[in-house]
Coordinates of C-alpha atoms and ligand atoms in Angstrom, one line a residue:
X8 CA -9.8 -9.0 18.4
X9 CA -12.9 -7.0 19.0
X10 CA -14.5 -5.2 16.2
X11 CA -17.8 -3.5 16.8
X12 CA -19.1 -3.7 13.2
X13 CA -22.7 -4.8 12.8
X14 CA -22.5 -4.8 9.0
X15 CA -25.5 -6.5 7.4
X16 CA -27.7 -6.6 10.5
X17 CA -30.6 -4.4 9.7
X18 CA -33.8 -4.6 11.8
X19 CA -36.2 -7.0 10.0
X20 CA -39.8 -6.4 9.2
X21 CA -40.5 -10.0 10.2
X22 CA -42.7 -10.8 13.2
X23 CA -43.6 -13.8 15.3
X24 CA -42.8 -17.3 14.1
X25 CA -41.6 -15.9 10.8
X26 CA -38.9 -14.0 12.6
X27 CA -37.8 -17.2 14.5
X28 CA -37.5 -19.0 11.1
X29 CA -35.2 -16.3 9.6
X30 CA -31.6 -17.4 10.6
X31 CA -30.1 -14.0 9.8
X32 CA -32.4 -12.2 12.2
X33 CA -33.5 -14.8 14.7
X34 CA -32.1 -14.3 18.2
X35 CA -34.0 -17.3 19.7
X36 CA -34.0 -17.2 23.5
X37 CA -32.0 -13.9 23.4
X38 CA -35.0 -11.8 22.4
X39 CA -35.6 -9.6 25.4
X40 CA -39.0 -9.1 27.0
X41 CA -39.6 -5.8 25.1
X42 CA -38.8 -7.4 21.8
X43 CA -40.9 -10.4 22.6
X44 CA -43.9 -8.2 23.4
X45 CA -43.5 -5.9 20.3
X46 CA -42.4 -8.4 17.7
X47 CA -45.3 -10.9 18.5
X48 CA -43.0 -13.4 20.1
X49 CA -44.7 -13.8 23.4
X50 CA -45.5 -17.5 24.1
X51 CA -43.3 -18.7 21.3
X52 CA -40.2 -18.9 23.5
X53 CA -39.4 -20.3 27.0
X54 CA -39.4 -17.7 29.7
X55 CA -35.7 -17.2 30.4
X56 CA -33.8 -14.6 28.3
X57 CA -30.2 -15.7 27.5
X58 CA -27.2 -13.8 26.3
X59 CA -25.4 -14.7 23.0
X60 CA -22.5 -16.0 25.0
X61 CA -24.8 -18.3 27.0
X62 CA -26.4 -19.6 23.8
X63 CA -23.0 -20.3 22.3
X64 CA -22.0 -22.1 25.5
X65 CA -25.1 -24.3 25.1
X66 CA -24.0 -25.1 21.6
X67 CA -20.6 -26.3 22.7
X68 CA -22.2 -28.3 25.5
X69 CA -24.6 -30.0 23.0
X70 CA -21.6 -30.7 20.7
X71 CA -19.8 -32.6 23.4
X72 CA -22.7 -35.1 23.5
X73 CA -22.6 -35.9 19.8
X74 CA -21.2 -39.3 19.1
X75 CA -19.0 -38.5 16.1
X76 CA -17.7 -35.6 13.9
X77 CA -20.4 -36.0 11.3
X78 CA -23.1 -35.7 13.9
X79 CA -21.4 -32.5 15.1
X80 CA -21.3 -31.2 11.5
X81 CA -25.0 -31.9 11.1
X82 CA -25.8 -30.2 14.4
X83 CA -23.8 -27.1 13.4
X84 CA -25.4 -27.0 9.9
X85 CA -28.8 -27.1 11.5
X86 CA -27.8 -24.3 13.9
X87 CA -26.6 -22.2 11.0
X88 CA -30.0 -22.6 9.4
X89 CA -31.7 -21.6 12.6
X90 CA -29.6 -18.8 14.1
X91 CA -26.7 -17.5 12.1
X92 CA -25.4 -15.3 14.9
X93 CA -25.0 -18.1 17.4
X94 CA -23.4 -20.3 14.8
X95 CA -20.8 -17.7 13.9
X96 CA -20.2 -16.7 17.6
X97 CA -19.4 -20.4 18.4
X98 CA -17.2 -20.7 15.4
X99 CA -15.3 -17.5 16.0
X100 CA -14.8 -18.3 19.7
X101 CA -13.9 -22.0 19.2
X102 CA -12.0 -22.0 15.9
X103 CA -9.5 -24.7 16.6
X104 CA -12.2 -27.0 17.8
X105 CA -14.8 -26.3 15.2
X106 CA -12.7 -25.7 12.1
X107 CA -12.0 -29.5 11.6
X108 CA -15.8 -30.0 11.7
X109 CA -17.1 -27.2 9.5
X110 CA -14.2 -27.7 7.1
X111 CA -11.6 -30.4 6.4
X112 CA -11.5 -33.2 7.4
X113 CA -15.2 -33.7 8.5
X114 CA -16.5 -31.7 5.5
X115 CA -15.1 -34.5 3.3
X116 CA -17.2 -37.1 5.0
X117 CA -20.2 -34.8 4.8
X118 CA -19.7 -34.4 1.1
X119 CA -19.4 -38.2 0.5
X120 CA -22.7 -38.6 2.3
X121 CA -24.3 -35.3 1.3
X122 CA -27.2 -36.9 -0.6
X123 CA -28.1 -38.9 2.5
X124 CA -27.8 -36.2 5.1
X125 CA -29.5 -33.5 2.9
X126 CA -32.0 -31.4 4.6
X127 CA -31.9 -27.9 3.1
X128 CA -30.3 -26.4 -0.1
X129 CA -27.9 -24.0 1.7
X130 CA -26.7 -22.7 -1.7
X131 CA -27.5 -22.7 -5.4
X132 CA -27.5 -25.7 -7.8
X133 CA -27.1 -24.8 -11.4
X134 CA -27.6 -27.4 -14.1
X135 CA -27.1 -27.5 -17.9
X136 CA -30.9 -27.0 -18.1
X137 CA -30.3 -23.5 -16.9
X138 CA -28.2 -22.6 -19.9
X139 CA -29.4 -19.4 -21.6
X140 CA -31.0 -18.1 -18.4
X141 CA -28.4 -18.5 -15.6
X142 CA -28.7 -14.7 -14.8
X143 CA -32.4 -15.1 -14.2
X144 CA -31.8 -18.2 -12.0
X145 CA -29.2 -16.4 -9.9
X146 CA -31.8 -13.7 -9.2
X147 CA -33.8 -16.3 -7.4
X148 CA -31.3 -16.1 -4.5
X149 CA -32.7 -14.3 -1.6
X150 CA -29.9 -11.7 -1.2
X151 CA -29.2 -9.2 -4.0
X152 CA -25.9 -7.8 -2.6
X153 CA -23.7 -11.0 -2.9
X154 CA -20.0 -10.1 -3.1
X155 CA -18.3 -13.6 -2.9
X156 CA -19.3 -16.8 -4.7
X157 CA -17.4 -20.0 -4.0
X158 CA -18.2 -22.3 -6.9
X159 CA -17.3 -26.0 -7.5
X160 CA -18.4 -28.5 -10.2
X161 CA -17.7 -31.3 -7.7
X162 CA -15.1 -32.6 -10.0
X163 CA -12.4 -33.3 -7.4
X164 CA -13.5 -32.8 -3.9
X165 CA -10.5 -32.6 -1.5
X166 CA -8.6 -35.8 -2.3
X167 CA -11.9 -37.7 -2.6
X168 CA -12.5 -37.5 -6.4
X169 CA -15.7 -36.8 -8.3
X170 CA -18.6 -36.2 -5.9
X171 CA -20.9 -34.4 -8.3
X172 CA -23.6 -32.2 -6.7
X173 CA -22.6 -33.5 -3.3
X174 CA -19.6 -31.2 -3.7
X175 CA -21.8 -28.3 -2.6
X176 CA -20.6 -29.0 1.0
X177 CA -17.2 -27.5 0.1
X178 CA -18.5 -24.0 -1.0
X179 CA -20.8 -24.0 2.1
X180 CA -17.9 -24.8 4.4
X181 CA -15.4 -22.4 2.7
X182 CA -17.9 -19.5 2.9
X183 CA -18.5 -20.2 6.6
X184 CA -14.8 -19.6 7.0
X185 CA -15.0 -16.4 4.9
X186 CA -17.4 -15.1 7.5
X187 CA -15.9 -16.5 10.7
X188 CA -12.3 -15.9 9.8
X189 CA -12.3 -13.3 7.1
X190 CA -15.1 -11.1 8.5
X191 CA -17.1 -11.2 5.3
X192 CA -20.7 -10.9 6.4
X193 CA -22.8 -14.0 5.7
X194 CA -25.4 -12.4 3.5
X195 CA -22.6 -11.3 1.1
X196 CA -21.7 -15.0 0.5
X197 CA -23.2 -17.5 -1.9
X198 CA -22.2 -21.2 -2.3
X199 CA -22.8 -22.7 -5.8
X200 CA -22.4 -26.0 -7.4
X201 CA -22.3 -26.3 -11.2
X202 CA -24.0 -29.7 -11.5
X203 CA -22.7 -30.9 -14.9
X204 CA -23.3 -34.6 -14.1
X205 CA -20.9 -37.1 -12.5
X206 CA -18.8 -40.0 -13.5
X207 CA -19.0 -41.5 -10.0
X208 CA -20.8 -44.8 -10.5
X209 CA -21.7 -45.1 -6.9
X210 CA -23.5 -41.8 -6.9
X211 CA -25.2 -42.5 -10.2
X212 CA -26.5 -45.8 -8.8
X213 CA -27.6 -44.2 -5.5
X214 CA -31.4 -43.7 -5.5
X215 CA -31.0 -40.8 -3.1
X216 CA -28.4 -38.9 -5.1
X217 CA -29.4 -35.3 -5.3
X218 CA -27.7 -34.3 -8.6
X219 CA -28.2 -34.7 -12.3
X220 CA -27.9 -38.4 -13.4
X221 CA -25.7 -38.2 -16.4
X222 CA -22.0 -38.4 -17.2
X223 CA -20.0 -35.2 -16.7
X224 CA -20.3 -32.6 -19.5
X225 CA -17.0 -32.0 -21.3
X226 CA -15.6 -29.9 -24.0
X227 CA -17.6 -26.9 -25.4
X228 CA -20.8 -28.0 -23.6
X229 CA -18.9 -27.7 -20.3
X230 CA -16.8 -24.5 -21.0
X231 CA -19.7 -22.6 -22.6
X232 CA -21.8 -23.4 -19.4
X233 CA -19.0 -22.1 -17.1
X234 CA -18.5 -19.1 -19.3
X235 CA -22.2 -18.2 -19.1
X236 CA -22.1 -18.7 -15.3
X237 CA -19.1 -16.4 -14.8
X238 CA -20.7 -13.6 -17.0
X239 CA -24.1 -14.0 -15.4
X240 CA -22.8 -13.9 -11.9
X241 CA -20.9 -10.7 -12.6
X242 CA -24.0 -9.2 -14.2
X243 CA -26.3 -10.0 -11.3
X244 CA -23.8 -9.3 -8.5
X245 CA -21.6 -6.3 -9.5
X246 CA -18.3 -6.1 -7.7
X247 CA -18.2 -9.9 -7.3
X248 CA -15.3 -12.1 -6.3
X249 CA -15.5 -15.7 -7.6
X250 CA -13.5 -18.4 -6.0
X251 CA -13.1 -21.6 -8.1
X252 CA -13.0 -24.6 -5.8
X253 CA -12.2 -28.3 -6.3
X254 CA -12.5 -28.4 -10.0
X255 CA -10.6 -31.4 -11.5
X256 CA -7.1 -30.4 -12.6
X257 CA -7.9 -30.8 -16.3
X258 CA -10.4 -28.0 -16.0
X259 CA -8.9 -25.9 -13.1
X260 CA -5.9 -24.5 -14.9
X261 CA -7.8 -23.7 -18.1
X262 CA -10.7 -22.0 -16.2
X263 CA -8.3 -19.8 -14.2
X264 CA -6.3 -18.9 -17.3
X265 CA -9.5 -18.0 -19.2
X266 CA -11.2 -15.9 -16.5
X267 CA -8.4 -14.3 -14.4
X268 CA -7.9 -11.4 -16.8
X269 CA -11.6 -10.8 -17.3
X270 CA -13.1 -10.8 -13.8
X271 CA -12.1 -10.8 -10.2
X272 CA -11.5 -14.5 -9.5
X273 CA -9.0 -17.0 -8.2
X274 CA -8.6 -20.7 -7.7
X275 CA -8.0 -21.7 -4.1
X276 CA -6.6 -25.1 -4.8
X277 CA -4.0 -23.6 -7.1
X278 CA -3.3 -20.1 -5.6
X279 CA -4.5 -20.3 -2.0
X280 CA -2.7 -23.6 -1.4
X281 CA 0.4 -22.1 -3.1
X282 CA 0.4 -19.1 -0.7
X283 CA -0.1 -21.1 2.4
X284 CA 2.8 -23.5 1.5
X285 CA 5.0 -20.6 0.5
X286 CA 4.3 -18.9 3.8
X287 CA 5.4 -22.2 5.6
X288 CA 8.6 -22.3 3.6
X289 CA 9.4 -18.6 4.3
X290 CA 8.7 -19.2 8.0
X291 CA 10.9 -22.3 8.0
X292 CA 13.9 -20.1 7.3
X293 CA 13.6 -18.9 10.9
X294 CA 14.2 -22.5 12.0
X295 CA 16.6 -23.8 9.4
X296 CA 18.5 -20.6 8.5
X297 CA 18.0 -21.5 4.8
X298 CA 16.4 -18.8 2.7
X299 CA 13.7 -19.7 0.2
X300 CA 16.0 -19.0 -2.8
X301 CA 18.4 -21.7 -1.4
X302 CA 15.8 -24.4 -1.2
X303 CA 15.6 -27.3 -3.6
X304 CA 12.1 -28.7 -3.6
X305 CA 10.8 -32.1 -4.6
X306 CA 7.1 -32.4 -5.1
X307 CA 5.2 -35.7 -5.1
X308 CA 2.1 -35.1 -7.1
X309 CA 2.0 -32.7 -10.1
X310 CA -1.7 -31.7 -10.0
X311 CA -3.4 -28.4 -9.4
X312 CA -2.0 -27.9 -5.9
X313 CA 1.6 -29.1 -6.6
X314 CA 2.1 -27.1 -9.8
X315 CA 0.3 -24.1 -8.3
X316 CA 2.7 -24.1 -5.4
X317 CA 5.8 -24.4 -7.6
X318 CA 4.6 -21.6 -9.8
X319 CA 4.1 -19.2 -6.9
X320 CA 7.5 -20.3 -5.4
X321 CA 9.1 -19.4 -8.7
X322 CA 7.6 -15.9 -8.5
X323 CA 8.8 -15.5 -5.0
X324 CA 12.3 -16.7 -5.9
X325 CA 12.4 -14.3 -8.8
X326 CA 11.5 -11.5 -6.4
X327 CA 14.4 -12.7 -4.2
X328 CA 16.8 -12.2 -7.1
X329 CA 16.9 -15.5 -9.1
X330 CA 16.2 -15.7 -12.8
X331 CA 13.0 -17.5 -13.8
X332 CA 15.1 -20.4 -15.2
X333 CA 17.2 -20.7 -12.0
X334 CA 14.0 -20.7 -9.9
X335 CA 12.3 -23.4 -12.0
X336 CA 15.4 -25.5 -11.8
X337 CA 14.9 -25.6 -8.0
X338 CA 11.5 -27.2 -8.3
X339 CA 11.2 -30.9 -9.2
X340 CA 8.2 -33.2 -9.5
X341 CA 7.5 -36.9 -9.2
X342 CA 4.1 -38.0 -10.4
X343 CA 2.4 -41.4 -10.7
X344 CA 4.8 -42.3 -13.5
X345 CA 8.0 -41.2 -11.9
X346 CA 10.3 -38.2 -12.2
X347 CA 8.8 -35.4 -14.4
X348 CA 11.6 -34.9 -16.8
X349 CA 12.1 -33.5 -20.3
X350 CA 12.3 -36.9 -22.0
X351 CA 8.8 -37.8 -21.1
X352 CA 6.2 -37.6 -23.8
X353 CA 3.1 -38.2 -21.6
X354 CA 3.1 -34.9 -19.7
X355 CA 0.0 -32.7 -19.3
X356 CA 0.6 -29.1 -20.4
X357 CA 0.7 -27.7 -16.8
X358 CA 3.6 -30.0 -15.9
X359 CA 5.9 -29.2 -18.8
X360 CA 7.4 -26.0 -17.3
X361 CA 8.9 -28.2 -14.6
X362 CA 10.1 -31.0 -16.8
X363 CA 13.9 -30.6 -16.5
X364 CA 16.7 -32.5 -18.2
X365 CA 17.4 -35.6 -16.2
X366 CA 17.5 -39.3 -16.7
X367 CA 14.2 -41.0 -15.8
X368 CA 13.7 -42.1 -12.2
X369 CA 10.9 -44.5 -11.4
X370 CA 10.3 -43.9 -7.7
X371 CA 10.4 -41.3 -4.9
X372 CA 13.3 -42.7 -3.0
X373 CA 15.4 -42.8 -6.2
X374 CA 14.5 -39.1 -6.9
X375 CA 15.3 -38.1 -3.3
X376 CA 18.7 -39.7 -3.5
X377 CA 19.5 -38.3 -7.0
X378 CA 18.3 -34.7 -6.4
X379 CA 19.0 -34.3 -2.7
X380 CA 16.2 -31.9 -2.0
X381 CA 15.9 -29.7 1.0
X382 CA 12.1 -30.0 1.1
X383 CA 9.8 -32.9 0.2
X384 CA 6.2 -31.8 -0.5
X385 CA 3.3 -34.3 -0.9
X386 CA 0.3 -33.3 -3.0
X387 CA -0.5 -36.7 -4.4
X388 CA -3.5 -37.8 -2.4
X389 CA -1.7 -41.1 -1.9
X390 CA -1.7 -42.3 1.7
X391 CA 1.7 -43.5 2.9
X392 CA 3.5 -42.3 -0.3
X393 CA 6.3 -40.9 1.8
X394 CA 7.9 -44.2 2.7
X395 CA 10.4 -44.7 5.4
X396 CA 13.3 -45.0 3.0
X397 CA 12.5 -41.6 1.3
X398 CA 12.1 -39.7 4.6
X399 CA 15.2 -41.3 6.1
X400 CA 17.2 -40.3 3.0
X401 CA 16.0 -36.7 3.5
X402 CA 17.5 -36.7 6.9
X403 CA 20.8 -38.1 5.6
X404 CA 21.8 -34.8 3.8
X405 CA 19.7 -32.2 5.7
X406 CA 20.2 -31.2 9.3
X407 CA 16.5 -30.0 9.3
X408 CA 14.7 -31.7 6.4
X409 CA 11.4 -30.1 5.5
X410 CA 8.7 -32.7 5.1
X411 CA 5.3 -31.4 4.1
X412 CA 2.6 -34.2 3.8
X413 CA -0.1 -31.9 2.5
X414 CA -2.8 -34.3 1.1
X415 CA -6.3 -34.2 2.5
X416 CA -8.2 -35.6 4.2
X417 CA -6.1 -37.2 6.9
X418 CA -6.6 -40.7 5.4
X419 CA -4.7 -39.5 2.3
X420 CA -1.7 -37.9 4.0
X421 CA 1.6 -39.0 2.5
X422 CA 2.9 -39.8 6.0
X423 CA 1.8 -39.2 9.6
X424 CA 3.4 -36.6 11.8
X425 CA 4.7 -39.3 14.1
X426 CA 6.4 -41.1 11.2
X427 CA 8.1 -37.9 10.0
X428 CA 9.6 -37.2 13.4
X429 CA 10.5 -40.8 14.1
X430 CA 12.2 -41.5 10.8
X431 CA 14.3 -38.3 11.1
X432 CA 15.1 -38.7 14.8
X433 CA 13.0 -35.6 15.6
X434 CA 14.8 -33.4 13.1
X435 CA 12.0 -33.0 10.5
X436 CA 10.3 -29.7 10.1
X437 CA 6.9 -31.1 9.4
X438 CA 3.7 -29.6 8.0
X439 CA 0.5 -31.3 7.0
X440 CA -2.8 -30.6 5.2
X441 CA -5.1 -32.0 7.9
X442 CA -4.6 -31.6 11.6
X443 CA -2.4 -33.9 13.6
X444 CA -2.1 -34.0 17.4
X445 CA 1.2 -32.9 18.9
X446 CA 3.8 -35.7 19.0
X447 CA 6.1 -36.6 21.9
X448 CA 9.5 -37.7 20.7
X449 CA 12.8 -38.0 22.6
X450 CA 11.3 -36.0 25.5
X451 CA 10.3 -33.1 23.2
X452 CA 6.8 -32.0 22.1
X453 CA 6.6 -31.4 18.4
X454 CA 3.5 -29.5 17.2
X455 CA 2.8 -30.3 13.6
X456 CA 1.8 -27.1 11.7
X457 CA -1.3 -27.4 9.5
X458 CA -0.8 -25.7 6.1
X459 CA -4.5 -25.0 6.1
X460 CA -5.7 -22.9 3.2
X461 CA -7.9 -21.2 5.9
X462 CA -4.8 -19.1 6.8
X463 CA -5.0 -17.5 3.4
X464 CA -8.2 -17.4 1.5
X465 CA -10.4 -15.6 4.1
X466 CA -7.9 -12.8 4.4
X467 CA -7.3 -12.6 0.7
X468 CA -11.1 -12.5 0.2
X469 CA -11.6 -9.8 2.8
X470 CA -9.0 -7.6 1.1
X471 CA -10.4 -8.2 -2.4
X472 CA -14.0 -7.5 -1.2
X473 CA -13.1 -4.4 0.8
X474 CA -11.2 -2.8 -2.1
X475 CA -13.6 -4.1 -4.7
X476 CA -10.7 -5.5 -6.7
X477 CA -11.2 -5.8 -10.4
X478 CA -8.6 -8.5 -10.9
X479 CA -6.6 -10.9 -8.7
X480 CA -2.9 -11.0 -9.6
X481 CA -0.2 -13.5 -8.4
X482 CA 1.3 -10.6 -6.4
X483 CA -1.8 -10.8 -4.1
X484 CA -0.8 -14.3 -3.1
X485 CA 2.9 -13.3 -2.6
X486 CA 1.8 -10.5 -0.3
X487 CA -0.6 -12.7 1.6
X488 CA 2.1 -15.4 2.0
X489 CA 4.7 -12.9 3.2
X490 CA 2.3 -11.4 5.7
X491 CA 1.3 -14.8 7.1
X492 CA 5.0 -15.8 7.4
X493 CA 5.7 -12.6 9.4
X494 CA 2.8 -13.4 11.7
X495 CA 4.0 -16.8 12.8
X496 CA 4.9 -16.3 16.5
X497 CA 8.3 -17.5 17.8
X498 CA 6.5 -19.7 20.3
X499 CA 5.0 -21.7 17.3
X500 CA 8.4 -22.0 15.7
X501 CA 10.0 -23.2 18.9
X502 CA 7.7 -26.2 18.8
X503 CA 8.4 -26.8 15.1
X504 CA 5.1 -25.4 13.8
X505 CA 5.4 -23.1 10.8
X506 CA 1.9 -21.5 11.2
X507 CA 0.3 -19.4 13.9
X508 CA -2.1 -21.2 16.2
X509 CA -5.6 -21.6 14.7
X510 CA -7.0 -19.4 17.5
X511 CA -5.1 -16.5 15.8
X512 CA -6.4 -17.1 12.3
X513 CA -9.1 -14.4 12.5
X514 CA -6.6 -11.7 13.6
X515 CA -4.2 -13.0 10.9
X516 CA -6.9 -12.8 8.3
X517 CA -7.6 -9.2 9.2
X518 CA -3.9 -8.4 8.7
X519 CA -3.7 -10.2 5.4
X520 CA -6.9 -8.5 4.3
X521 CA -5.4 -5.1 5.0
X522 CA -2.1 -6.0 3.2
X523 CA -4.1 -7.3 0.2
X524 CA -6.4 -4.3 0.0
X525 CA -3.4 -1.9 0.2
X526 CA -1.8 -3.8 -2.7
X527 CA -5.0 -3.6 -4.8
X528 CA -5.1 0.2 -4.3
X529 CA -1.4 0.6 -4.9
X530 CA -1.7 -1.3 -8.2
X531 CA -4.8 0.7 -9.3
X532 CA -7.0 -2.4 -9.4
X533 CA -9.6 -1.2 -6.9
X534 CA -13.2 -0.1 -7.8
X535 CA -13.6 1.4 -4.3
X536 CA -12.0 4.8 -3.8
X537 CA -8.9 4.6 -1.6
X538 CA -9.7 5.5 2.0
X539 CA -7.4 7.7 4.1
X540 CA -7.0 4.9 6.6
X541 CA -7.1 1.4 5.1
X542 CA -7.1 -0.5 8.4
X543 CA -10.0 1.5 9.8
X544 CA -11.8 1.0 6.5
X545 CA -11.3 -2.8 6.5
X546 CA -12.2 -2.9 10.2
X547 CA -15.5 -1.2 9.7
X548 CA -16.5 -3.9 7.3
X549 CA -15.3 -6.8 9.4
X550 CA -18.3 -8.9 10.5
X551 CA -18.6 -9.5 14.2
X552 CA -21.3 -12.0 15.3
X553 CA -23.4 -10.1 17.7
X554 CA -27.0 -9.1 18.1
X555 CA -28.2 -5.6 17.3
X556 CA -31.2 -4.1 19.1
X557 CA -34.3 -4.2 16.9
X558 CA -36.2 -1.6 18.9
X559 CA -35.4 1.9 20.0
X560 CA -34.5 1.9 23.7
Ligands
NAD607 P1 -4.8 -33.5 -8.5 O1 -5.7 -34.6 -8.7 O2 -4.8 -32.3 -9.4 O3 -3.3 -34.0 -8.4 C1 -2.9 -35.2 -7.8 C2 -1.5 -35.5 -8.4 O4 -1.0 -36.6 -7.8 C3 -1.6 -35.8 -9.9 O5 -0.5 -35.2 -10.6 C4 -1.3 -37.3 -10.0 O6 -0.6 -37.7 -11.1 C5 -0.4 -37.5 -8.8 N1 -0.3 -38.8 -8.3 C6 -1.3 -39.7 -8.2 N2 -0.8 -40.9 -7.7 C7 0.5 -40.7 -7.5 C8 1.5 -41.5 -7.0 N3 1.3 -42.8 -6.7 N4 2.7 -41.0 -6.9 C9 3.0 -39.8 -7.3 N5 2.0 -38.9 -7.7 C10 0.8 -39.4 -7.8 O7 -5.1 -33.0 -7.0 P2 -4.7 -31.6 -6.3 O8 -5.7 -30.6 -6.4 O9 -3.3 -31.2 -6.8 O10 -4.6 -32.1 -4.8 C11 -3.7 -33.1 -4.4 C12 -3.8 -33.3 -2.9 O11 -3.4 -32.1 -2.3 C13 -5.2 -33.6 -2.4 O12 -5.2 -34.6 -1.4 C14 -5.6 -32.3 -1.7 O13 -6.5 -32.5 -0.6 C15 -4.3 -31.8 -1.2 N6 -4.4 -30.3 -1.0 C16 -3.9 -29.9 0.2 C17 -4.0 -28.5 0.5 C18 -3.5 -28.1 1.8 O14 -3.0 -28.8 2.6 N7 -3.6 -26.8 2.1 C19 -4.5 -27.7 -0.4 C20 -5.0 -28.2 -1.7 C21 -4.9 -29.5 -2.0

């Protein structure tokens, strides 16, 4: 896709070495001889003038020589701090290769070690000491026109648990994808960590830990702080979208419920995940012939992701004609204590809507045999939790069992792609959270589809930002999921993959952005006046990494 937008690229007043140190404006070796002469750059760069494409090729060449993914992550982070345009050019042109580095799974490794690899802030760090003056602190950010904040409290990073202030790596990575995939210009994006302490002993004992050394704030101390942050962010950056990210489940649902009717916000772990999985289920109908409303789903793991998915699936089933009770009755959960059922007295509030009447069952294979689901979905962060007996049982009563091992990172996946195909004699329709290489089985190549949230949130964000949405409704995610499912090419389905190739995700995000923006206008939730041509309007805002001339020709 080639959009010619140069949004956000205004000629700087910077000169000389200062210009080379400003990542948004720096062109490095691509400054031409006239710019070098007039912008006081002569002598500060080697002689040869390169194109952006040549610079990006050099980046890819350098990456090849890095010994491991974390080194590649560090190299790209350093590049983003030096020359934003080359960073995004490389990311846009090599999505499939670089996504696993900039985001999951490598970002998980980077977060674990963030205190040790720290070089530059790359976002904002708010602590309880900022209470009462969060708005003033936010004004310290060097851009005044921020439109998207991705914020975490580091409470539950991917499947890795409490990583405290190290969790900032996630908002940084997600916002890089907002720009590279969703076309939201980099200067509109702000990564934030709410550093409320950590209960991670290893971090607290680490002399290099970058965060506040205290146990996590809880109760009113915590929620008052988050409330002040949400209000302050909306005051300082009008027309803002806040994406809540990797909050522990006990906070995630409450925060979303508290803020979703007041400001423009969503939680990607709950709603974005839900949409990407719903899209996979809808696309699977083109392989299995079974419509969503005819599925019976068994989830392993009843946390933010699992319950978020089931909640959106219920909405989609209701749209397809089922009653809410009928739809709920099609979604079952097993958590660490067995089947989530009505008789249990130990259930957290978010699980109760899915606690159906049934005798207790202790383990997954027992639940699979008793409930005979059409789809098994893993969101438990328990490596190997889909054992051979459970997956084989799925294949006993389903011609094409759906097996989604969605936990991240790769080391936490409920089963491998190869196991899913082998245990079902190649009949499983498999999807995962982290990437798996294609699997050869019985002379056929199976391509595991990655139910990556990156298919959804950049497009949703684009649509919300373009329309200046006042609120984010569940319908936004239904529309996004449906659009994504429609965009899965037949060639992907032919290899068993339920998602488009990652190379297509930028074009897919643009389409989702248009669909979301259209919905926001249709529902009267937009601050922006409705344009005559929504696609042209969204396209005009879609960031394309390219250099703009700084001097009149
Ligand atoms: P969470 O901590 O809220 O939930 C985890 C759930 O798993 C809890 O209900 C817990 O009780 C349950 N659990 C723990 N041990 C179990 C066991 N032995 N058997 C059954 N259940 C068990 O976390 P979350 O936000 O729901 O995320 C869960 C996983 O899903 C993570 O690994 C995360 O990376 C992954 N995830 C994947 C995607 C994606 O692929 N697109 C998106 C979001 C989250």
